[in-house]
mmCIF file of C-alpha atoms in Angstrom:
data_model
loop_
_atom_site.group_PDB
_atom_site.id
_atom_site.type_symbol
_atom_site.label_atom_id
_atom_site.label_comp_id
_atom_site.label_asym_id
_atom_site.label_seq_id
_atom_site.Cartn_x
_atom_site.Cartn_y
_atom_site.Cartn_z
ATOM 1 C CA MET A 907 267.927 137.855 103.400
ATOM 2 C CA ASN A 908 265.772 135.631 101.187
ATOM 3 C CA ALA A 909 267.318 133.378 98.513
ATOM 4 C CA ALA A 910 266.496 134.405 95.001
ATOM 5 C CA GLY A 911 262.919 133.552 94.103
ATOM 6 C CA VAL A 912 262.002 132.367 97.574
ATOM 7 C CA ASN A 913 258.405 132.871 98.626
ATOM 8 C CA PRO A 914 258.343 135.570 101.376
ATOM 9 C CA ASN A 915 255.981 133.293 103.254
ATOM 10 C CA GLY A 916 258.239 130.257 102.950
ATOM 11 C CA GLN A 917 260.975 128.782 105.137
ATOM 12 C CA GLY A 918 263.867 128.776 102.695
ATOM 13 C CA THR A 919 265.436 131.909 104.144
ATOM 14 C CA VAL A 920 268.528 132.893 106.062
ATOM 15 C CA LEU A 921 266.538 135.288 108.197
ATOM 16 C CA PHE A 922 262.766 135.180 108.136
ATOM 17 C CA LEU A 923 260.890 138.434 108.737
ATOM 18 C CA ARG A 924 257.186 138.003 109.457
ATOM 19 C CA GLN A 925 256.426 141.716 109.576
ATOM 20 C CA GLY A 926 258.639 144.733 108.847
ATOM 21 C CA PHE A 927 256.923 147.905 107.669
ATOM 22 C CA MET A 928 256.935 151.673 107.802
ATOM 23 C CA LEU A 929 253.747 153.266 109.194
ATOM 24 C CA VAL A 930 252.992 156.916 108.372
ATOM 25 C CA ARG A 931 249.948 158.686 109.819
ATOM 26 C CA ASN A 932 248.408 161.697 108.200
ATOM 27 C CA PHE A 933 250.280 160.808 105.015
ATOM 28 C CA VAL A 934 249.706 163.689 102.449
ATOM 29 C CA ALA A 935 246.282 164.393 104.068
ATOM 30 C CA LYS A 936 244.867 164.343 107.534
ATOM 31 C CA GLY A 937 243.275 160.946 108.373
ATOM 32 C CA LEU A 938 245.278 159.074 105.756
ATOM 33 C CA THR A 939 247.559 156.263 106.991
ATOM 34 C CA MET A 940 250.045 154.445 104.864
ATOM 35 C CA LYS A 941 251.782 151.084 105.673
ATOM 36 C CA ALA A 942 254.609 150.018 103.425
ATOM 37 C CA GLY A 943 256.554 146.791 103.757
ATOM 38 C CA ARG A 944 255.954 143.265 104.876
ATOM 39 C CA GLN A 945 252.655 143.064 106.753
ATOM 40 C CA LEU A 946 249.734 140.901 107.805
ATOM 41 C CA VAL A 947 246.287 141.430 106.185
ATOM 42 C CA VAL A 948 243.230 140.295 108.303
ATOM 43 C CA TRP A 949 239.679 140.988 107.239
ATOM 44 C CA GLY A 950 236.553 140.211 109.247
ATOM 45 C CA ASN A 951 236.519 136.542 110.227
ATOM 46 C CA HIS A 952 239.584 135.552 108.159
ATOM 47 C CA ARG A 953 237.591 133.932 105.371
ATOM 48 C CA ILE A 954 239.328 135.771 102.589
ATOM 49 C CA PHE A 955 242.407 137.348 104.207
ATOM 50 C CA GLY A 956 243.793 135.984 107.508
ATOM 51 C CA HIS A 957 247.135 135.684 109.209
ATOM 52 C CA PHE A 958 246.977 131.857 109.301
ATOM 53 C CA ASP A 959 248.952 131.807 112.542
ATOM 54 C CA TRP A 960 247.957 128.204 113.170
ATOM 55 C CA ASN A 961 250.636 127.182 110.646
ATOM 56 C CA ASN A 962 254.316 127.352 111.460
ATOM 57 C CA VAL A 963 254.638 129.992 108.805
ATOM 58 C CA GLY A 964 251.512 132.180 108.355
ATOM 59 C CA PHE A 965 250.472 134.507 105.548
ATOM 60 C CA ALA A 966 252.390 137.755 105.111
ATOM 61 C CA PHE A 967 252.486 140.137 102.191
ATOM 62 C CA ASP A 968 254.987 142.661 100.703
ATOM 63 C CA GLY A 969 253.269 145.850 99.584
ATOM 64 C CA VAL A 970 251.611 149.129 100.342
ATOM 65 C CA THR A 971 248.241 149.570 102.062
ATOM 66 C CA MET A 972 246.451 152.762 102.824
ATOM 67 C CA ARG A 973 243.409 153.729 104.943
ATOM 68 C CA TYR A 974 241.441 156.968 104.907
ATOM 69 C CA ASN A 975 239.576 157.235 108.224
ATOM 70 C CA HIS A 976 236.363 158.847 107.081
ATOM 71 C CA LYS A 977 233.909 159.092 110.032
ATOM 72 C CA THR A 978 231.141 157.118 108.154
ATOM 73 C CA PHE A 979 232.833 155.307 105.248
ATOM 74 C CA PRO A 980 236.505 154.559 105.828
ATOM 75 C CA VAL A 981 238.289 153.439 102.658
ATOM 76 C CA GLU A 982 241.139 150.934 102.439
ATOM 77 C CA VAL A 983 243.211 150.355 99.352
ATOM 78 C CA GLY A 984 246.338 148.353 98.730
ATOM 79 C CA TRP A 985 248.840 146.646 96.481
ATOM 80 C CA LEU A 986 250.239 143.353 97.737
ATOM 81 C CA THR A 987 252.495 140.696 96.295
ATOM 82 C CA VAL A 988 253.214 137.135 97.319
ATOM 83 C CA ALA A 989 254.728 134.097 95.588
ATOM 84 C CA GLU A 990 251.790 132.003 94.627
ATOM 85 C CA SER A 991 253.605 128.824 95.429
ATOM 86 C CA ASN A 992 252.252 129.392 98.996
ATOM 87 C CA CYS A 993 250.208 126.213 98.745
ATOM 88 C CA ARG A 994 253.493 124.213 99.105
ATOM 89 C CA SER A 995 255.827 126.336 101.208
ATOM 90 C CA ASN A 996 253.194 128.064 103.362
ATOM 91 C CA ALA A 997 250.193 125.868 103.880
ATOM 92 C CA GLY A 998 251.449 122.315 104.155
ATOM 93 C CA GLY A 999 251.980 120.966 100.631
ATOM 94 C CA CYS A 1000 249.668 120.083 97.776
ATOM 95 C CA ALA A 1001 249.397 116.495 96.673
ATOM 96 C CA ALA A 1002 248.302 117.081 93.071
ATOM 97 C CA ALA A 1003 249.439 119.070 90.026
ATOM 98 C CA PRO A 1004 251.593 122.247 90.207
ATOM 99 C CA LYS A 1005 250.470 125.544 91.500
ATOM 100 C CA ALA A 1006 251.677 128.855 90.172
ATOM 101 C CA ASN A 1007 255.246 129.623 91.209
ATOM 102 C CA ALA A 1008 255.832 133.292 90.387
ATOM 103 C CA ASP A 1009 254.815 136.435 92.227
ATOM 104 C CA GLY A 1010 251.144 137.282 92.042
ATOM 105 C CA ASN A 1011 249.881 140.847 92.363
ATOM 106 C CA ILE A 1012 246.870 141.709 94.496
ATOM 107 C CA LEU A 1013 244.965 145.028 94.282
ATOM 108 C CA PHE A 1014 242.007 145.716 96.573
ATOM 109 C CA VAL A 1015 239.458 148.321 97.689
ATOM 110 C CA ARG A 1016 237.572 147.804 100.946
ATOM 111 C CA ILE A 1017 235.083 150.074 102.757
ATOM 112 C CA PRO A 1018 234.580 148.771 106.330
ATOM 113 C CA SER A 1019 231.673 150.734 107.923
ATOM 114 C CA LYS A 1020 228.919 150.535 110.463
ATOM 115 C CA ILE A 1021 225.382 151.671 109.740
ATOM 116 C CA ALA A 1022 222.445 151.377 112.114
ATOM 117 C CA GLY A 1023 224.378 148.897 114.243
ATOM 118 C CA ILE A 1024 225.205 146.642 111.273
ATOM 119 C CA THR A 1025 228.837 146.190 110.199
ATOM 120 C CA PHE A 1026 229.324 146.234 106.416
ATOM 121 C CA GLU A 1027 232.561 145.332 104.757
ATOM 122 C CA PRO A 1028 232.228 145.461 100.956
ATOM 123 C CA ALA A 1029 235.414 144.711 99.005
ATOM 124 C CA PHE A 1030 236.759 144.337 95.460
ATOM 125 C CA ILE A 1031 239.902 142.325 94.853
ATOM 126 C CA VAL A 1032 241.992 141.788 91.699
ATOM 127 C CA GLU A 1033 244.544 138.958 91.764
ATOM 128 C CA THR A 1034 246.841 138.604 88.713
ATOM 129 C CA GLY A 1035 250.147 136.960 87.831
ATOM 130 C CA GLY A 1036 251.728 133.573 88.373
ATOM 131 C CA ALA A 1037 253.761 131.459 85.976
ATOM 132 C CA ALA A 1038 251.874 129.780 83.106
ATOM 133 C CA ALA A 1039 251.214 126.097 83.588
ATOM 134 C CA ALA A 1040 249.164 123.735 81.383
ATOM 135 C CA THR A 1041 247.790 121.784 84.376
ATOM 136 C CA GLY A 1042 246.723 122.379 87.872
ATOM 137 C CA PRO A 1043 243.548 122.057 89.936
ATOM 138 C CA HIS A 1044 240.894 124.744 89.565
ATOM 139 C CA GLY A 1045 240.953 125.820 93.172
ATOM 140 C CA GLY A 1046 243.508 127.565 95.266
ATOM 141 C CA GLN A 1047 245.961 130.007 93.569
ATOM 142 C CA ALA A 1048 245.590 129.049 89.958
ATOM 143 C CA ALA A 1049 248.453 129.556 87.524
ATOM 144 C CA ASP A 1050 248.471 132.541 85.195
ATOM 145 C CA GLN A 1051 245.148 133.931 86.363
ATOM 146 C CA ALA A 1052 243.369 137.309 86.335
ATOM 147 C CA ARG A 1053 240.750 136.709 89.101
ATOM 148 C CA TYR A 1054 238.335 139.358 90.287
ATOM 149 C CA THR A 1055 236.562 138.897 93.574
ATOM 150 C CA THR A 1056 233.712 141.145 94.704
ATOM 151 C CA GLY A 1057 231.368 140.827 97.687
ATOM 152 C CA LEU A 1058 230.881 141.736 101.314
ATOM 153 C CA ARG A 1059 230.709 140.735 104.888
ATOM 154 C CA ALA A 1060 227.833 141.941 107.086
ATOM 155 C CA ALA A 1061 227.439 141.303 110.814
ATOM 156 C CA MET A 1062 224.925 142.318 113.407
ATOM 157 C CA LYS A 1063 224.450 141.688 117.153
ATOM 158 C CA LYS A 1064 221.267 142.704 118.965
ATOM 159 C CA LYS A 1065 221.019 141.774 122.593
ATOM 160 C CA MET A 1066 220.928 137.950 122.678
ATOM 161 C CA PHE A 1067 221.149 137.401 118.944
ATOM 162 C CA ASP A 1068 223.850 137.597 116.387
ATOM 163 C CA VAL A 1069 223.933 137.055 112.594
ATOM 164 C CA THR A 1070 226.739 137.101 110.074
ATOM 165 C CA PHE A 1071 226.597 136.909 106.261
ATOM 166 C CA GLU A 1072 229.527 136.800 103.834
ATOM 167 C CA GLY A 1073 229.296 136.274 100.078
ATOM 168 C CA TYR A 1074 231.526 136.704 97.039
ATOM 169 C CA TYR A 1075 231.419 136.328 93.281
ATOM 170 C CA GLN A 1076 234.547 135.669 91.236
ATOM 171 C CA GLY A 1077 235.126 136.348 87.557
ATOM 172 C CA GLY A 1078 238.075 136.715 85.254
ATOM 173 C CA ASP A 1079 240.122 134.117 83.338
ATOM 174 C CA ILE A 1080 242.921 131.595 83.605
ATOM 175 C CA SER A 1081 245.177 131.364 80.556
ATOM 176 C CA ALA A 1082 248.164 129.109 80.087
ATOM 177 C CA GLY A 1083 250.155 128.695 76.942
ATOM 178 C CA GLY A 1084 252.127 125.798 75.580
ATOM 179 C CA ALA A 1085 251.001 122.368 74.468
ATOM 180 C CA GLY A 1086 247.647 121.561 76.007
ATOM 181 C CA GLY A 1087 247.405 124.975 77.521
ATOM 182 C CA ARG A 1088 244.022 126.203 78.763
ATOM 183 C CA ASN A 1089 242.086 129.419 78.226
ATOM 184 C CA LEU A 1090 239.167 129.443 80.715
ATOM 185 C CA ASP A 1091 236.707 131.951 82.042
ATOM 186 C CA ILE A 1092 236.145 132.115 85.798
ATOM 187 C CA SER A 1093 232.644 132.176 87.277
ATOM 188 C CA ALA A 1094 232.440 131.147 90.947
ATOM 189 C CA VAL A 1095 230.489 132.002 94.088
ATOM 190 C CA ALA A 1096 230.757 131.430 97.839
ATOM 191 C CA LEU A 1097 228.227 132.076 100.589
ATOM 192 C CA HIS A 1098 228.317 131.944 104.395
ATOM 193 C CA ILE A 1099 225.630 132.572 106.982
ATOM 194 C CA ASP A 1100 225.643 131.886 110.686
ATOM 195 C CA GLY A 1101 223.401 132.903 113.533
ATOM 196 C CA GLY A 1102 223.389 132.358 117.284
ATOM 197 C CA VAL A 1103 221.660 133.135 120.556
ATOM 198 C CA THR A 1104 223.536 133.836 123.809
ATOM 199 C CA LEU A 1105 221.403 132.890 126.765
ATOM 200 C CA PRO A 1106 221.414 135.275 129.755
ATOM 201 C CA VAL A 1107 222.245 132.587 132.300
ATOM 202 C CA PRO A 1108 225.458 131.504 134.102
ATOM 203 C CA MET A 1109 228.358 130.617 131.781
ATOM 204 C CA GLN A 1110 226.595 132.578 128.908
ATOM 205 C CA PRO A 1111 226.036 129.630 126.609
ATOM 206 C CA ARG A 1112 225.745 130.441 122.915
ATOM 207 C CA LEU A 1113 223.893 128.130 120.604
ATOM 208 C CA GLY A 1114 224.837 128.587 116.951
ATOM 209 C CA LEU A 1115 224.056 127.297 113.451
ATOM 210 C CA GLU A 1116 226.113 127.888 110.382
ATOM 211 C CA PHE A 1117 225.881 127.160 106.593
ATOM 212 C CA ASN A 1118 228.622 127.512 103.964
ATOM 213 C CA TYR A 1119 228.595 126.958 100.233
ATOM 214 C CA ALA A 1120 231.368 127.337 97.689
ATOM 215 C CA SER A 1121 230.890 126.424 94.049
ATOM 216 C CA GLY A 1122 232.809 123.655 92.331
ATOM 217 C CA ASP A 1123 233.433 122.566 88.715
ATOM 218 C CA GLY A 1124 231.705 119.553 87.237
ATOM 219 C CA ASP A 1125 234.731 118.730 84.970
ATOM 220 C CA GLY A 1126 237.416 119.953 87.372
ATOM 221 C CA MET A 1127 239.173 116.598 87.620
ATOM 222 C CA ALA A 1128 238.985 115.877 83.916
ATOM 223 C CA CYS A 1129 240.355 119.362 83.112
ATOM 224 C CA ASN A 1130 243.280 118.840 85.418
ATOM 225 C CA ALA A 1131 244.126 115.569 83.702
ATOM 226 C CA ALA A 1132 243.710 116.805 80.102
ATOM 227 C CA PRO A 1133 243.583 120.578 79.934
ATOM 228 C CA GLY A 1134 242.366 122.108 76.720
ATOM 229 C CA THR A 1135 240.473 119.014 75.640
ATOM 230 C CA ALA A 1136 238.213 118.063 78.560
ATOM 231 C CA CYS A 1137 237.506 121.599 79.900
ATOM 232 C CA ASN A 1138 234.160 123.273 79.179
ATOM 233 C CA GLY A 1139 235.709 126.670 78.934
ATOM 234 C CA THR A 1140 234.579 127.888 82.374
ATOM 235 C CA VAL A 1141 236.195 127.405 85.866
ATOM 236 C CA ASN A 1142 233.465 127.328 88.536
ATOM 237 C CA THR A 1143 235.618 126.427 91.500
ATOM 238 C CA PHE A 1144 235.786 129.235 94.083
ATOM 239 C CA SER A 1145 239.253 130.328 95.186
ATOM 240 C CA GLN A 1146 239.382 131.294 98.834
ATOM 241 C CA LEU A 1147 242.498 133.452 98.413
ATOM 242 C CA PHE A 1148 244.463 133.654 101.757
ATOM 243 C CA PRO A 1149 242.298 132.617 104.721
ATOM 244 C CA THR A 1150 242.759 131.207 108.138
ATOM 245 C CA ASN A 1151 240.661 128.083 107.632
ATOM 246 C CA HIS A 1152 241.535 126.323 110.889
ATOM 247 C CA ILE A 1153 238.999 128.397 112.829
ATOM 248 C CA HIS A 1154 236.109 127.693 110.473
ATOM 249 C CA PHE A 1155 235.746 124.188 109.091
ATOM 250 C CA GLY A 1156 236.790 121.798 111.863
ATOM 251 C CA TYR A 1157 240.062 121.652 113.787
ATOM 252 C CA ILE A 1158 241.253 118.600 111.865
ATOM 253 C CA ASP A 1159 241.705 120.880 108.809
ATOM 254 C CA ARG A 1160 239.967 118.666 106.224
ATOM 255 C CA GLN A 1161 238.065 121.303 104.401
ATOM 256 C CA SER A 1162 238.374 124.745 102.710
ATOM 257 C CA TRP A 1163 235.736 127.104 101.241
ATOM 258 C CA GLN A 1164 236.036 125.408 97.778
ATOM 259 C CA ASN A 1165 233.631 122.967 96.105
ATOM 260 C CA MET A 1166 231.818 122.362 99.389
ATOM 261 C CA VAL A 1167 228.582 122.451 101.331
ATOM 262 C CA HIS A 1168 229.021 122.681 105.030
ATOM 263 C CA TYR A 1169 226.570 122.575 107.992
ATOM 264 C CA GLN A 1170 227.724 123.320 111.514
ATOM 265 C CA ALA A 1171 226.116 123.403 114.969
ATOM 266 C CA THR A 1172 227.994 124.670 118.034
ATOM 267 C CA ILE A 1173 227.573 125.294 121.716
ATOM 268 C CA GLN A 1174 229.967 127.671 123.365
ATOM 269 C CA MET A 1175 230.213 128.728 126.982
ATOM 270 C CA ARG A 1176 232.389 130.350 129.527
ATOM 271 C CA PRO A 1177 232.821 128.186 132.609
ATOM 272 C CA THR A 1178 234.789 131.078 134.179
ATOM 273 C CA LYS A 1179 235.502 134.618 133.064
ATOM 274 C CA SER A 1180 238.924 133.494 131.893
ATOM 275 C CA SER A 1181 237.995 130.295 130.112
ATOM 276 C CA HIS A 1182 236.035 129.176 127.054
ATOM 277 C CA PHE A 1183 234.558 125.806 126.117
ATOM 278 C CA GLU A 1184 233.213 124.675 122.728
ATOM 279 C CA VAL A 1185 231.645 121.679 121.129
ATOM 280 C CA ALA A 1186 231.094 121.690 117.389
ATOM 281 C CA GLY A 1187 229.527 119.329 114.928
ATOM 282 C CA HIS A 1188 230.203 119.511 111.173
ATOM 283 C CA ILE A 1189 228.716 117.908 108.063
ATOM 284 C CA PHE A 1190 230.927 118.190 104.908
ATOM 285 C CA ARG A 1191 229.785 117.549 101.315
ATOM 286 C CA LYS A 1192 231.076 118.377 97.847
ATOM 287 C CA ALA A 1193 229.075 120.985 95.911
ATOM 288 C CA VAL A 1194 229.696 118.846 92.756
ATOM 289 C CA SER A 1195 231.134 115.357 92.583
ATOM 290 C CA GLY A 1196 233.256 115.934 89.460
ATOM 291 C CA ASP A 1197 235.622 118.367 91.282
ATOM 292 C CA PHE A 1198 238.279 117.656 93.861
ATOM 293 C CA TRP A 1199 238.026 117.648 97.662
ATOM 294 C CA TYR A 1200 240.101 120.549 98.896
ATOM 295 C CA GLY A 1201 241.688 120.538 102.357
ATOM 296 C CA ALA A 1202 242.069 123.514 104.653
ATOM 297 C CA ASN A 1203 245.274 124.594 102.854
ATOM 298 C CA GLN A 1204 243.221 124.752 99.545
ATOM 299 C CA GLY A 1205 245.339 121.914 98.120
ATOM 300 C CA VAL A 1206 243.761 118.722 96.800
ATOM 301 C CA VAL A 1207 243.350 116.049 99.393
ATOM 302 C CA GLY A 1208 245.455 113.311 97.770
ATOM 303 C CA GLY A 1209 244.765 109.604 97.232
ATOM 304 C CA ILE A 1210 240.896 109.811 97.454
ATOM 305 C CA GLY A 1211 239.612 108.935 93.997
ATOM 306 C CA GLN A 1212 241.218 111.911 92.131
ATOM 307 C CA ALA A 1213 240.598 110.496 88.737
ATOM 308 C CA ALA A 1214 237.369 111.653 87.116
ATOM 309 C CA GLY A 1215 234.451 109.235 87.715
ATOM 310 C CA VAL A 1216 236.163 107.259 90.532
ATOM 311 C CA THR A 1217 233.870 108.749 93.154
ATOM 312 C CA THR A 1218 230.335 109.815 92.536
ATOM 313 C CA SER A 1219 229.134 110.555 96.093
ATOM 314 C CA LYS A 1220 229.195 114.074 97.458
ATOM 315 C CA ASP A 1221 229.259 112.824 101.072
ATOM 316 C CA VAL A 1222 232.797 113.810 102.362
ATOM 317 C CA GLY A 1223 232.244 113.109 106.099
ATOM 318 C CA LYS A 1224 231.355 114.455 109.501
ATOM 319 C CA GLU A 1225 233.415 115.881 112.313
ATOM 320 C CA ILE A 1226 233.012 116.536 116.048
ATOM 321 C CA ASP A 1227 235.408 118.873 117.906
ATOM 322 C CA VAL A 1228 235.770 119.657 121.616
ATOM 323 C CA VAL A 1229 238.013 122.561 122.591
ATOM 324 C CA TYR A 1230 238.824 124.173 125.940
ATOM 325 C CA THR A 1231 240.851 127.418 126.325
ATOM 326 C CA LEU A 1232 242.114 129.059 129.522
ATOM 327 C CA PHE A 1233 243.492 132.532 129.784
ATOM 328 C CA PHE A 1234 245.679 133.843 132.685
ATOM 329 C CA GLN A 1235 248.217 136.519 133.453
ATOM 330 C CA GLY A 1236 245.806 139.231 132.427
ATOM 331 C CA ASN A 1237 245.008 137.360 129.210
ATOM 332 C CA GLN A 1238 248.600 137.609 128.119
ATOM 333 C CA VAL A 1239 249.055 133.840 128.310
ATOM 334 C CA GLY A 1240 246.624 131.232 126.927
ATOM 335 C CA TRP A 1241 246.460 127.455 127.106
ATOM 336 C CA GLN A 1242 244.253 125.479 124.758
ATOM 337 C CA THR A 1243 243.563 121.832 124.305
ATOM 338 C CA GLY A 1244 241.296 120.107 121.789
ATOM 339 C CA TYR A 1245 240.204 116.807 120.432
ATOM 340 C CA GLY A 1246 238.443 115.981 117.177
ATOM 341 C CA VAL A 1247 237.068 112.966 115.414
ATOM 342 C CA PHE A 1248 236.531 112.843 111.535
ATOM 343 C CA PHE A 1249 234.024 110.185 110.311
ATOM 344 C CA ALA A 1250 234.687 109.410 106.632
ATOM 345 C CA GLY A 1251 231.731 109.594 104.248
ATOM 346 C CA ASP A 1252 230.666 107.586 101.237
ATOM 347 C CA MET A 1253 232.934 109.587 98.869
ATOM 348 C CA ILE A 1254 236.001 108.480 100.834
ATOM 349 C CA GLU A 1255 234.800 104.926 101.027
ATOM 350 C CA GLN A 1256 234.390 104.789 97.250
ATOM 351 C CA GLY A 1257 237.855 106.191 96.772
ATOM 352 C CA THR A 1258 239.482 103.588 99.025
ATOM 353 C CA PRO A 1259 237.995 100.254 97.923
ATOM 354 C CA GLY A 1260 238.836 97.274 100.102
ATOM 355 C CA ARG A 1261 240.382 99.386 102.841
ATOM 356 C CA GLY A 1262 237.326 100.640 104.630
ATOM 357 C CA ALA A 1263 236.624 104.294 105.551
ATOM 358 C CA PRO A 1264 239.770 105.931 107.080
ATOM 359 C CA ASN A 1265 238.233 107.703 110.091
ATOM 360 C CA GLN A 1266 240.625 110.064 111.968
ATOM 361 C CA SER A 1267 241.079 111.160 115.540
ATOM 362 C CA TRP A 1268 243.290 114.114 116.347
ATOM 363 C CA GLY A 1269 244.144 115.903 119.581
ATOM 364 C CA TYR A 1270 246.460 118.798 120.509
ATOM 365 C CA THR A 1271 247.486 121.108 123.279
ATOM 366 C CA GLN A 1272 249.245 124.495 122.879
ATOM 367 C CA LEU A 1273 250.418 127.422 124.967
ATOM 368 C CA TRP A 1274 250.771 130.925 123.517
ATOM 369 C CA ILE A 1275 252.139 134.159 124.997
ATOM 370 C CA ASN A 1276 251.188 137.684 123.855
ATOM 371 C CA PHE A 1277 253.777 140.400 124.089
#
């Protein structure tokens, strides 16, 4: 029911289908499950693949995925496709140069396992395709790319303490023909680590600290303005693929896991068995000043000194969030309300001369029902 060429994640449809798949257990061999059709893909903490349900239209993929349920080392493989214009039609719109607009193909292998109480989720992902384009920011879903992502997530919880690590390396190339086209190698990394302690007292308060890093490109802005002449031949901006960023880098959605350094401190508690309260503080910085500031949708945050050399500070800003969630009707219904304040940093002040730093306040309330 989609119009020709319409992104399956988009809204330009007669009838939108979020999920519609065939599930076959014991396919060909015992323990092998196949899922074919439109489906959600969610890994770990949603940092690489997530459903992105916070958006009106979240991420969904057409393809085939399979899982072999080995007792110690289950194996997941899959082929997925999605129109790479998702940055516009799926995640809120990009303010800068074009993203790819043709179907991209994704192949992956993942081995989620648990050894000695530690969860390991190594993965290898290949993302290819997309229409050629001479310009476009380095991050997000780049045009005409062959991007290889390898890494893992590891998580452990022992009594009061919990630790999670997630890290990835990306290689490959971005090639676009035509006048001013670019032919660039990809070399990018991203790291995450968080830890917390849950105190054995009433309301079970958890105190947590978190650090995130994702590489940027020192000539990212210049390359976007003049591809093929200002580029140094290597793209160092990490691409976060298809995440649910809303749950990671502040509820105001001002940051993605691209060209960033992020520090976070949280306190979480349960006032009652059916409620949850959280206060989080964030510090956001660029990894390199010569690359863009990328919002939660992986698009360039527009209007803040996009031209190369306009801003030299890496200080993006700080954010404080307060969120309360209440579950009832046997956890089938949830109500959540939150409020956040974003304090603009020196980078934003440099990019908005004469106007002062545009701080933001944002609040929301929502009700969801599980069927």
